[in-house]
Short mmCIF file of C-alpha atoms and ligand atoms in Angstrom, two decimals:
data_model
loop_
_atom_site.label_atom_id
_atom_site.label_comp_id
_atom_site.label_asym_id
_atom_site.label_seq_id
_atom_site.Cartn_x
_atom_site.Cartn_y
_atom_site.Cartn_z
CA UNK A 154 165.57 40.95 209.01
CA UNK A 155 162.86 38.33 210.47
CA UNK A 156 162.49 35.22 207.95
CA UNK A 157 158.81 35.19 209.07
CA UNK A 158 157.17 37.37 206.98
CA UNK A 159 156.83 40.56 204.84
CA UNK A 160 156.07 43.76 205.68
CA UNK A 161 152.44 44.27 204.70
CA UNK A 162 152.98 47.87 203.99
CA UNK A 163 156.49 47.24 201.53
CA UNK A 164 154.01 45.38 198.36
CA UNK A 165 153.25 48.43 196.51
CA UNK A 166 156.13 50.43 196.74
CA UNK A 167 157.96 48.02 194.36
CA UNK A 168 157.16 47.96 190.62
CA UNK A 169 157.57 45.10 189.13
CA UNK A 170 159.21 44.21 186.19
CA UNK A 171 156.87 42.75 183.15
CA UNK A 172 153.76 43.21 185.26
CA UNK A 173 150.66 45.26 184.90
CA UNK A 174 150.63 46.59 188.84
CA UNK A 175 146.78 46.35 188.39
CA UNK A 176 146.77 42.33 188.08
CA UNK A 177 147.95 42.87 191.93
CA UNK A 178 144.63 43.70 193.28
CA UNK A 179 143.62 40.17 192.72
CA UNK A 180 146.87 38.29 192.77
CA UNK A 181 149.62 39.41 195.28
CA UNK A 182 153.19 38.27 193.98
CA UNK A 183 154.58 35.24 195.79
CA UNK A 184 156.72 35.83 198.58
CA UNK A 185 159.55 33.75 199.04
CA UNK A 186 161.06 33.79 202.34
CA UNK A 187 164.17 31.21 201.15
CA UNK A 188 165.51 28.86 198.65
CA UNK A 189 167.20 25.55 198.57
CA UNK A 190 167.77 23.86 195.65
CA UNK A 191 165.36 23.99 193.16
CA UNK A 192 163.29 25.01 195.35
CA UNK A 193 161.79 28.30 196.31
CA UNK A 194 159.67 28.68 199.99
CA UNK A 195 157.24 30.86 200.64
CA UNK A 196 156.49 32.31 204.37
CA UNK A 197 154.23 29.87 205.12
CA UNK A 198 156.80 27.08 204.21
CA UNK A 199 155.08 25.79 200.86
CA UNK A 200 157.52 25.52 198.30
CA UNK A 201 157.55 25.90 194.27
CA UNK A 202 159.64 24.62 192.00
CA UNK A 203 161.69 26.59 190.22
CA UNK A 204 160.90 25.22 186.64
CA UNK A 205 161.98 28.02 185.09
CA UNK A 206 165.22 28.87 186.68
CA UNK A 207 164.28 32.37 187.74
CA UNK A 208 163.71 33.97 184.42
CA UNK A 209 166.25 31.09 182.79
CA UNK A 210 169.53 32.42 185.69
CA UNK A 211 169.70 29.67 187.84
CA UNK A 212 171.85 26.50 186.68
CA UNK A 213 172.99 24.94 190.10
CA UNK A 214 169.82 25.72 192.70
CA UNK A 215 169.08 28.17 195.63
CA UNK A 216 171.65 28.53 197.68
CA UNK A 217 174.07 26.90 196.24
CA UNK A 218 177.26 25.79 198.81
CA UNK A 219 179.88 25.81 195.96
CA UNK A 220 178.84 29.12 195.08
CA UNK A 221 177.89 30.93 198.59
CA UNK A 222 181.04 29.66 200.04
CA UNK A 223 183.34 31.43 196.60
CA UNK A 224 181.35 34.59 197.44
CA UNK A 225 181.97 35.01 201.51
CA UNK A 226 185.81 34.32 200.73
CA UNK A 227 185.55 37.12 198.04
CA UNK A 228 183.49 39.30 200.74
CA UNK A 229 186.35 39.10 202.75
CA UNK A 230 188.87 39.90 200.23
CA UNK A 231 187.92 42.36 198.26
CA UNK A 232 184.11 43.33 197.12
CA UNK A 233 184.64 45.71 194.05
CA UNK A 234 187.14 47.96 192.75
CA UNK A 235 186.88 50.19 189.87
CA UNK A 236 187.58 48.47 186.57
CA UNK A 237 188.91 51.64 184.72
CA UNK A 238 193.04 51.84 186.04
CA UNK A 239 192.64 49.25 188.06
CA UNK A 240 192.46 45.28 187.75
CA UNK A 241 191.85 42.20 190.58
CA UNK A 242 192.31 38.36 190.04
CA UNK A 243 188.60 36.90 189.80
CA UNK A 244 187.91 39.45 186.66
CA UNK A 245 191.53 38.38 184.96
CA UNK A 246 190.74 34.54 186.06
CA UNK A 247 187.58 34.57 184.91
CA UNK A 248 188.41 35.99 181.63
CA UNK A 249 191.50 34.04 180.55
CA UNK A 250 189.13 30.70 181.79
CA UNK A 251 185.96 32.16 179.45
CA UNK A 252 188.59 32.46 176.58
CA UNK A 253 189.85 29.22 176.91
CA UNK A 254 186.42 27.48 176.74
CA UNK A 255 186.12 29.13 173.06
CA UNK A 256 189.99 28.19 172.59
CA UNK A 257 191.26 31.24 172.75
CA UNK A 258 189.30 33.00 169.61
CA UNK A 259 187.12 35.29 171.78
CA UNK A 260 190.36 36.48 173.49
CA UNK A 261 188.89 40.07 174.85
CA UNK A 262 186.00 40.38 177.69
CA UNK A 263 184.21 43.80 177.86
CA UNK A 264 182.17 44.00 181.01
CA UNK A 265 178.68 45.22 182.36
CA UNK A 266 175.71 43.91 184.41
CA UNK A 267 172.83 43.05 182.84
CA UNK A 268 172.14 41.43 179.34
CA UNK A 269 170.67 44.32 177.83
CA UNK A 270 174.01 46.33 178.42
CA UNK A 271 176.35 43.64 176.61
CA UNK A 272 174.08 43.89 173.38
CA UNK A 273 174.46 47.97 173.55
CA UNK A 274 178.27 46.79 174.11
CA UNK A 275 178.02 44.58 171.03
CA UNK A 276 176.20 46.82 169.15
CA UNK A 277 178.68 49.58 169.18
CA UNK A 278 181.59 48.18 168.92
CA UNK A 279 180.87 46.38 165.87
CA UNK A 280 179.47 49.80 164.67
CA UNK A 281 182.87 51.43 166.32
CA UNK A 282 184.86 48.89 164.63
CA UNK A 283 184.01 49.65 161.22
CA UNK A 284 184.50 53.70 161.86
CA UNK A 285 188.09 52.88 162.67
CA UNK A 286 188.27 50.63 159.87
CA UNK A 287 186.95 53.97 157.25
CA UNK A 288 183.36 52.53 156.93
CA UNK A 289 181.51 54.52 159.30
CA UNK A 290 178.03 54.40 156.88
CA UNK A 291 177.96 50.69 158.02
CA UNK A 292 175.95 51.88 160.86
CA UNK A 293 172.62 49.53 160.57
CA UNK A 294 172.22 46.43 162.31
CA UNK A 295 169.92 43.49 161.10
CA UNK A 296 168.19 40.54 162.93
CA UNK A 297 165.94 38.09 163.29
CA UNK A 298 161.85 38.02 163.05
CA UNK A 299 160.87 37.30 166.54
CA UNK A 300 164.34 38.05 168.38
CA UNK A 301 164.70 39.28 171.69
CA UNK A 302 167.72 41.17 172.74
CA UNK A 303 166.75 42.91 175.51
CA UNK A 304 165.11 46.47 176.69
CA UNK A 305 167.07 49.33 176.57
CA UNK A 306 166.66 51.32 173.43
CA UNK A 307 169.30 50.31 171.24
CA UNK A 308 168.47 46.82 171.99
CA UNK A 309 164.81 46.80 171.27
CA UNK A 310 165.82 48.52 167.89
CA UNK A 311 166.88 44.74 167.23
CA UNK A 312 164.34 42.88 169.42
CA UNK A 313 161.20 42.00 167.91
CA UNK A 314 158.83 41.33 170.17
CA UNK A 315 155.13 43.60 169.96
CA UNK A 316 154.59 43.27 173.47
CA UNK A 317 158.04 45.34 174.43
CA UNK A 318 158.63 47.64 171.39
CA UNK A 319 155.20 48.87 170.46
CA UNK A 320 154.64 51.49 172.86
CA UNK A 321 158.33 52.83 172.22
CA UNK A 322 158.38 52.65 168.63
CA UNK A 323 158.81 56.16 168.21
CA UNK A 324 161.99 56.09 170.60
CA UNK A 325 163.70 53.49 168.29
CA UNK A 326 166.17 53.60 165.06
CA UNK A 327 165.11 51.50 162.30
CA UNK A 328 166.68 48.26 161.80
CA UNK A 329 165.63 45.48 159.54
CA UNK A 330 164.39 42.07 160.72
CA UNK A 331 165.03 39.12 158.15
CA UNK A 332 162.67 35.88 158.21
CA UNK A 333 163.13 33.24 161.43
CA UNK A 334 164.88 30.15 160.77
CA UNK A 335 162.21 28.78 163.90
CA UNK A 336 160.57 25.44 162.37
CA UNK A 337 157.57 25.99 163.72
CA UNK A 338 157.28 28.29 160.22
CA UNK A 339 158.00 25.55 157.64
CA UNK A 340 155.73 24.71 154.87
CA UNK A 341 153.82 21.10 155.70
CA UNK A 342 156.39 18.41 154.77
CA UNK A 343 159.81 20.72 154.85
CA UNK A 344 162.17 19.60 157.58
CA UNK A 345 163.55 22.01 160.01
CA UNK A 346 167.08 21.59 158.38
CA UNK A 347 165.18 22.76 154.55
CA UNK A 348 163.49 25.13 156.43
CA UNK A 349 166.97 26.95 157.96
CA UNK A 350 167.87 27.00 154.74
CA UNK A 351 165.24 28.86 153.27
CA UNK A 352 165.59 31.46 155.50
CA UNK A 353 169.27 31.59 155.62
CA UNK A 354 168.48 32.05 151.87
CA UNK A 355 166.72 35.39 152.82
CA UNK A 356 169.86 36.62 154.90
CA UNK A 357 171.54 36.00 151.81
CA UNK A 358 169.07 37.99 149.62
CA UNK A 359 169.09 40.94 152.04
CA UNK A 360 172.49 41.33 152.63
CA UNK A 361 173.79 41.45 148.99
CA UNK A 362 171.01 44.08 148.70
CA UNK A 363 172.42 46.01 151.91
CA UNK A 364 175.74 44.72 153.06
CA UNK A 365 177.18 48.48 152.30
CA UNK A 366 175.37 49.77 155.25
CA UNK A 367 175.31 46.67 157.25
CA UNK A 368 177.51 46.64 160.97
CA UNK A 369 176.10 43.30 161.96
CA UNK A 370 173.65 40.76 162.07
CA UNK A 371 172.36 39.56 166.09
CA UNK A 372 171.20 36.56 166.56
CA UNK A 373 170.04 34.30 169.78
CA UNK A 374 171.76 30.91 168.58
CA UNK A 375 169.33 27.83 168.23
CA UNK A 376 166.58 29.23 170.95
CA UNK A 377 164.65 32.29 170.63
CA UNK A 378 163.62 32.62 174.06
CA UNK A 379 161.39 35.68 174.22
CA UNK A 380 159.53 34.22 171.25
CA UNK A 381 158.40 31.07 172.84
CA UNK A 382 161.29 29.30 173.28
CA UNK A 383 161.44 28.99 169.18
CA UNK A 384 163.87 26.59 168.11
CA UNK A 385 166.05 25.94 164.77
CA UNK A 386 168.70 23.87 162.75
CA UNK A 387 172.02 24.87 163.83
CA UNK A 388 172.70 24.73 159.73
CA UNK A 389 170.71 28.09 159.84
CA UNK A 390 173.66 29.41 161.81
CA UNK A 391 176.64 27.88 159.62
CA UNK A 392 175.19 29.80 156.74
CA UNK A 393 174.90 33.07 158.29
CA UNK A 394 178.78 32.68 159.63
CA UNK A 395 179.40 32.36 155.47
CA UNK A 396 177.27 34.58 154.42
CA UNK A 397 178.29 37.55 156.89
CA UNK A 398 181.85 36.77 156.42
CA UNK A 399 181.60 37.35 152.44
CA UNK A 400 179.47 40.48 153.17
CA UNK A 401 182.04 42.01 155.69
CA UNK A 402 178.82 42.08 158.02
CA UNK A 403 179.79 40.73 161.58
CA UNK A 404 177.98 38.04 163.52
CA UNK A 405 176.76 38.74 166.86
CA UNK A 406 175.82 35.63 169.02
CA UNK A 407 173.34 36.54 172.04
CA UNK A 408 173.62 33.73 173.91
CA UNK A 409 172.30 35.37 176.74
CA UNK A 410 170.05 32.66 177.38
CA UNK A 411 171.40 29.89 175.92
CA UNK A 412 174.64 29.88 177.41
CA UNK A 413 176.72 27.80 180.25
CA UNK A 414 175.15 24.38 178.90
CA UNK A 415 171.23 25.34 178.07
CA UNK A 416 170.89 24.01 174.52
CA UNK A 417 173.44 20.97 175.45
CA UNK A 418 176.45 22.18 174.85
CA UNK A 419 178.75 24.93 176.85
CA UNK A 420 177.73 27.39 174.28
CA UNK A 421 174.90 27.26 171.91
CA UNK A 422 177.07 27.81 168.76
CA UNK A 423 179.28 24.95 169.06
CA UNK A 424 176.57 22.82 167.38
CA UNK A 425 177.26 24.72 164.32
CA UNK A 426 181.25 24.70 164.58
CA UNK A 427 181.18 28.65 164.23
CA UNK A 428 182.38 31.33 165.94
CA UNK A 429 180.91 34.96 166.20
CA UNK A 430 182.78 38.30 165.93
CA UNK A 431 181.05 38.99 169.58
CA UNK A 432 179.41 36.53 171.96
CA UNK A 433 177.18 38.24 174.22
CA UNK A 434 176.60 35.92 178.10
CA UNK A 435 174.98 37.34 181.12
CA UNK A 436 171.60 35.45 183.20
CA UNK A 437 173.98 31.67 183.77
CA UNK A 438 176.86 33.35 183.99
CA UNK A 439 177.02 33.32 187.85
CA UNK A 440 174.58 30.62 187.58
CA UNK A 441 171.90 33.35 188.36
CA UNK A 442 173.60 35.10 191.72
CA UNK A 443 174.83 37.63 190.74
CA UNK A 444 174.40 40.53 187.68
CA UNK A 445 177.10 40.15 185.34
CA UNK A 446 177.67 39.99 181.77
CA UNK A 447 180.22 40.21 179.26
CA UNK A 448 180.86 40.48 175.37
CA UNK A 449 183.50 38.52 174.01
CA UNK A 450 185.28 39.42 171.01
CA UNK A 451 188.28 38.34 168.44
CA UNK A 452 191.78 40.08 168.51
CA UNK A 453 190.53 41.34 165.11
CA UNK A 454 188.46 43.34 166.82
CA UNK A 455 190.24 44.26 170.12
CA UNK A 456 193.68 45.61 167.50
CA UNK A 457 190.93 48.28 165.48
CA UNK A 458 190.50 50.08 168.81
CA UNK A 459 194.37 49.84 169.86
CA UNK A 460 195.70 52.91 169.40
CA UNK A 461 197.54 56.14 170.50
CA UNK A 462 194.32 58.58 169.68
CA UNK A 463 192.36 58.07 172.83
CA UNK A 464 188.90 58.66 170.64
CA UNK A 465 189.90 55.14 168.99
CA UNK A 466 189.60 53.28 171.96
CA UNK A 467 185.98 52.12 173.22
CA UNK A 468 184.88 54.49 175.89
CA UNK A 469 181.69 52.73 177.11
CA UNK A 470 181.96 52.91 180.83
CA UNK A 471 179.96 50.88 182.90
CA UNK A 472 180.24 51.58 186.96
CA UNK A 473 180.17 47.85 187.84
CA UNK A 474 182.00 46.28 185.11
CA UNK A 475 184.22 43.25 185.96
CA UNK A 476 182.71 43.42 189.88
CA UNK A 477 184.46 41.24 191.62
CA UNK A 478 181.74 39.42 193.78
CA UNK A 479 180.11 38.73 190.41
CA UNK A 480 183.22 37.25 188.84
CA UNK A 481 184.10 35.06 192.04
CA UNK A 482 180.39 34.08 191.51
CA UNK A 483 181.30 33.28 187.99
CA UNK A 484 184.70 31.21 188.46
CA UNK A 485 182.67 29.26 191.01
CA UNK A 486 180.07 28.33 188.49
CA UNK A 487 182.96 27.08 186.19
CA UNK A 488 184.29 25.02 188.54
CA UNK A 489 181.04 23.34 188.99
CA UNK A 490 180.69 22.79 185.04
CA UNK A 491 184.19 21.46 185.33
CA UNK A 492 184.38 19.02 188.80
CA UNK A 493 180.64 17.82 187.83
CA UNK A 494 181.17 17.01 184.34
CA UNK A 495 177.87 19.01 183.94
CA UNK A 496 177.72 18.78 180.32
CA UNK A 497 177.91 15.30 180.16
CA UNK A 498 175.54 14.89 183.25
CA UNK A 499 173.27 16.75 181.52
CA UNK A 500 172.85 14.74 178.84
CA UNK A 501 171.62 11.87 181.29
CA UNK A 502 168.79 14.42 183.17
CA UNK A 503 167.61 15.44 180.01
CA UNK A 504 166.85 11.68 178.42
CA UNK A 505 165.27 11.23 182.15
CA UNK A 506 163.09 14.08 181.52
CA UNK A 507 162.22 13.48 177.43
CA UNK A 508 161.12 9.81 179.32
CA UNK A 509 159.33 11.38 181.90
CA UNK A 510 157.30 14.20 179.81
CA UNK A 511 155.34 11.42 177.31
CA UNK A 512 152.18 12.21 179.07
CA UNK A 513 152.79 15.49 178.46
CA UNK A 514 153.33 15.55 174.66
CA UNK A 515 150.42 13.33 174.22
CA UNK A 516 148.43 15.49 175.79
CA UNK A 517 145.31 16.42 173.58
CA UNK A 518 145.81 20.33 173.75
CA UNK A 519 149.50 20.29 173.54
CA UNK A 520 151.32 21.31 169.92
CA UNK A 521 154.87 21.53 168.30
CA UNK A 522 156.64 19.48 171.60
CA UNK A 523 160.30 20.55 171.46
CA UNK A 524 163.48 20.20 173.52
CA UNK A 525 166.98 21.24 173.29
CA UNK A 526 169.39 20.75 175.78
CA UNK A 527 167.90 21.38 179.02
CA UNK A 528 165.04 23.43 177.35
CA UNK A 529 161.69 22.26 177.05
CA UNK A 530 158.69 23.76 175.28
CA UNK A 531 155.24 23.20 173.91
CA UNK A 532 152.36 25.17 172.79
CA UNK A 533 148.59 25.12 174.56
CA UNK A 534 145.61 25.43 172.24
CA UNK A 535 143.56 28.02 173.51
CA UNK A 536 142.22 31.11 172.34
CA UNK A 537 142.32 32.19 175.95
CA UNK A 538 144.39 35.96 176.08
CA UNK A 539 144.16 35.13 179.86
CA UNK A 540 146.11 31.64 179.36
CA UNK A 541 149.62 32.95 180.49
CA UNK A 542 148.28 34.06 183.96
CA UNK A 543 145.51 31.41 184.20
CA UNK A 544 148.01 28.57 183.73
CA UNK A 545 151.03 30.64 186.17
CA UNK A 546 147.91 30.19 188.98
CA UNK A 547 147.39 27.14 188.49
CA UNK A 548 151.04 25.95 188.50
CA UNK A 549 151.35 27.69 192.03
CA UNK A 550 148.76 25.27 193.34
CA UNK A 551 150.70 22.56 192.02
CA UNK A 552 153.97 24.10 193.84
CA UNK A 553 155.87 25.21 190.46
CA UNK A 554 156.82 28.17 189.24
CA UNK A 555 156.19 27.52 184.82
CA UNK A 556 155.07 31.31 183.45
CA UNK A 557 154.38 30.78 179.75
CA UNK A 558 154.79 33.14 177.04
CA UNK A 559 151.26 33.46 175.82
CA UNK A 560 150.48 30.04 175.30
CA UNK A 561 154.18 28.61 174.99
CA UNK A 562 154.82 26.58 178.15
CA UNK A 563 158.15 25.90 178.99
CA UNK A 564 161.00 24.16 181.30
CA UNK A 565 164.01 25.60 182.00
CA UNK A 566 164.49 23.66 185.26
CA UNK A 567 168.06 24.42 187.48
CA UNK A 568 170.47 21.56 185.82
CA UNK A 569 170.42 19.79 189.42
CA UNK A 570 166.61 18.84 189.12
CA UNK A 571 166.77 15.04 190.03
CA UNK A 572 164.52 12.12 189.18
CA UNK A 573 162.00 12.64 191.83
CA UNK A 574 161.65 16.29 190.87
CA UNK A 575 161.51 15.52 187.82
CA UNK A 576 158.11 13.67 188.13
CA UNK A 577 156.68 16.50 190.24
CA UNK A 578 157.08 18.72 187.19
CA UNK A 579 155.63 16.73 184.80
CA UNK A 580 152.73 16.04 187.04
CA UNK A 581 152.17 19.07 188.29
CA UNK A 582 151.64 20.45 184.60
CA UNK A 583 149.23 17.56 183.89
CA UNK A 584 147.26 19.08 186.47
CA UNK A 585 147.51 22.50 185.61
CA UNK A 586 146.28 22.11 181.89
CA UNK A 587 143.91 20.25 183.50
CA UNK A 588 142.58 22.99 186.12
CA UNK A 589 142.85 25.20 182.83
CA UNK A 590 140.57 22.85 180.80
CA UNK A 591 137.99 26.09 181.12
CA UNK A 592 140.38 28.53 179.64
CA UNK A 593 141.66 25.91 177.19
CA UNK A 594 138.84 26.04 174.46
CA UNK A 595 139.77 24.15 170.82
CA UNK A 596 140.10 26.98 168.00
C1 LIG B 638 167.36 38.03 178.93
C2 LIG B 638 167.96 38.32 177.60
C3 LIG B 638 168.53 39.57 177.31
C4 LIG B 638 168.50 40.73 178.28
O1 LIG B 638 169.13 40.45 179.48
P1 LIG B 638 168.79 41.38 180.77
O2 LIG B 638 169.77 40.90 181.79
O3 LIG B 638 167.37 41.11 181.13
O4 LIG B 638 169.00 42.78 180.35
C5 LIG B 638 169.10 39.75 176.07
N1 LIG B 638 169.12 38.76 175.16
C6 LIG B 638 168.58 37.56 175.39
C7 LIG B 638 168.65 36.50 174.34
C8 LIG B 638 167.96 37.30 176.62
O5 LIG B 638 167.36 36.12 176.83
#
């Protein structure tokens, strides 16, 4: 295929994902002929940024040698193999290594692609688990205001999110949503910590009420992405372990997005010292090449499904699970967390960058400045509806790719962003809330 350009005629055969086609006739999407590094080049050579990691995938850059030279040598080898009577070493590797990192109490991997499919995954087996165990009226999930667990159906029963489960209301099963432990809904003067509490508190109220018919709480551990890169006191998540635990409710950790390092640790509920029934991972998880994802569960678990009656075992087939490109993909992007000490290096690009954004947070129309980990996020004041697209413009110009939710900007930079790059963002932003002074009007 020619690296020169795109064929003119391809554009509107592809629908896009999370895009009214319409907004097209004005604004083509960027083409990107290649990336290196963090950054993404267009066909006419200008390059962006990629502040946002690809829709929060990419940990290591474009490109990435580690990781293309793992997936040739597995191209060679062997590309995919059924997962259902038959086994290869990158899927067993991969998931002896993934149990380790949670030493060895999330001994059992279930495999699909996408993120969406490891919540169904989670979903029912939790709901399976409790059939097998004689409870099968504990078949209602509960989560949390704001959530976001992805799009398929059973999934946006437990997202909560307007803007992706209106229209489909109708389509989904009722599940109840229990107040956000996100800070930026404490009372003036409460501290994020009093403020987990209170809603933990509210868990606590609902769940004596309804633990009889209760499979599981989900829950996206310290960031809610979808809602704006909402943050919260890990406490908020030591409660819930306690509180499920004496309401025989599981605990379902989607750390989907937070995963493989994001909130400054390897996995998001280490901060609390807890460990969930099921951990869903996908988008880092081949540090954005590939689609993969897994749910990891206890032995607990795995034994209620161990059986000689065939209809006790979980049936959920998924075509790709355990692909074996995917999981060299995935072993590769261990290695780098392991040979780069990325946790630790982490911790040093994220002081650069809490140095580097001051401008930023003082910033006259910026609110509620947060970071965690390598996530950054603030809030614009405008009553603008056109902000989000207004602001994704203007960040092209400045050669970054930021697309805020509604008027949440946020960083979720590749973990290899150096110094230098580092500046670019934060400049570059300057500039586009300034370009956007005319949508930015006070409240
Ligand atoms: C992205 C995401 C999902 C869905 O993953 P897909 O791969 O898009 O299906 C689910 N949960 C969380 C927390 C996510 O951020």
């Amino acid at each position: 295929m020619s690296s020169k350009s795109l064929p003119e005629q391809s554009f509107e055969s592809v629908w896009h994902p999370c895009t009214q086609m319409k907004l097209h006739e004005t604004m083509l999407p960027v083409a990107i002929a290649r990336g290196e590094g963090v950054w993404l080049y267009d066909y006419q050579g200008k390059r962006y940024l990629d502040a946002i990691g690809s829709w929060w995938v990419n940990l290591f850059g474009h490109t990435n040698p580690r990781i293309n030279a793992a997936i040739r040598d597995q191209l060679d080898r062997l590309e995919h193999v059924m997962l259902a009577g038959f086994t290869h070493a990158p899927v067993v590797e991969l998931s002896s290594r993934l149990s380790e990192l949670l030493s060895n109490r999330l001994g059992h991997c279930f495999y699909s692609s996408d993120g969406a499919s490891a919540v169904e995954i989670a979903l029912k087996m939790s709901f399976h688990y409790w059939r097998n165990n004689g409870h099968p009226e504990k078949n209602r999930f509960v989560s949390l205001q704001n959530g976001y667990h992805g799009e398929t159906l059973g999934a946006l029963s437990v997202t909560d999110v307007a803007l992706f489960t209106d229209a489909y209301n109708p389509l989904l099963r009722y599940n109840a949503r229990v107040p956000t432990p996100d800070w930026r809904h404490a009372d003036e003067g409460e501290s994020p910590q009093d403020y987990a509490r209170r809603a933990a508190s509210a868990l606590e109220t609902y769940l004596a009420e309804h633990h009889a018919e209760t499979a599981a709480l989900i829950v996206e551990p310290l960031v809610q992405g979808a809602a704006g890169m909402a943050m919260y006191h890990p406490d908020y998540l030591k409660l819930a372990r306690t509180i499920c635990d004496e309401h025989q409710v599981h605990l379902i950790a989607d750390e989907i997005a937070v995963g493989f390092g994001r909130t400054g640790t390897m996995f998001a509920c280490e901060q609390a010292s807890i460990v969930p029934d099921f951990l869903c991972l996908g988008k880092g998880l081949t540090a954005g090449y590939l689609p993969l994802s897994v749910v990891m569960t206890t032995n607990g678990v795995y034994q209620a499904f161990y059986h000689d009656n065939t209809a006790r075992g979980f049936l959920h087939s998924h075509t790709h699970a355990g692909n074996a490109l995917a999981c060299r993909a995935a072993l590769a992007t261990l290695d780098i967390f392991e040979q780069d000490k990325v946790i630790e290096a982490n911790r040093v690009t994220a002081d650069y960058l809490n140095q580097a954004v001051r401008p930023i947070t003082l910033h006259p129309k910026v609110r509620n400045f947060r970071n965690c980990g390598m996530i950054w996020a603030f809030e614009v004041e405008t009553s603008d509806p056109a902000f989000a697209s207004a602001f994704f413009q203007a960040a092209l110009e400045q050669g970054l790719s930021l697309r805020p939710l509604g008027n949440s900007v946020y960083f979720m930079p590749p973990y290899i962003i150096d110094q230098q790059e580092s500046e670019l963002l934060v400049e570059g932003t300057l500039r586009a809330l300034d370009r956007c002074a005319t949508q930015i009007r006070g409240q």
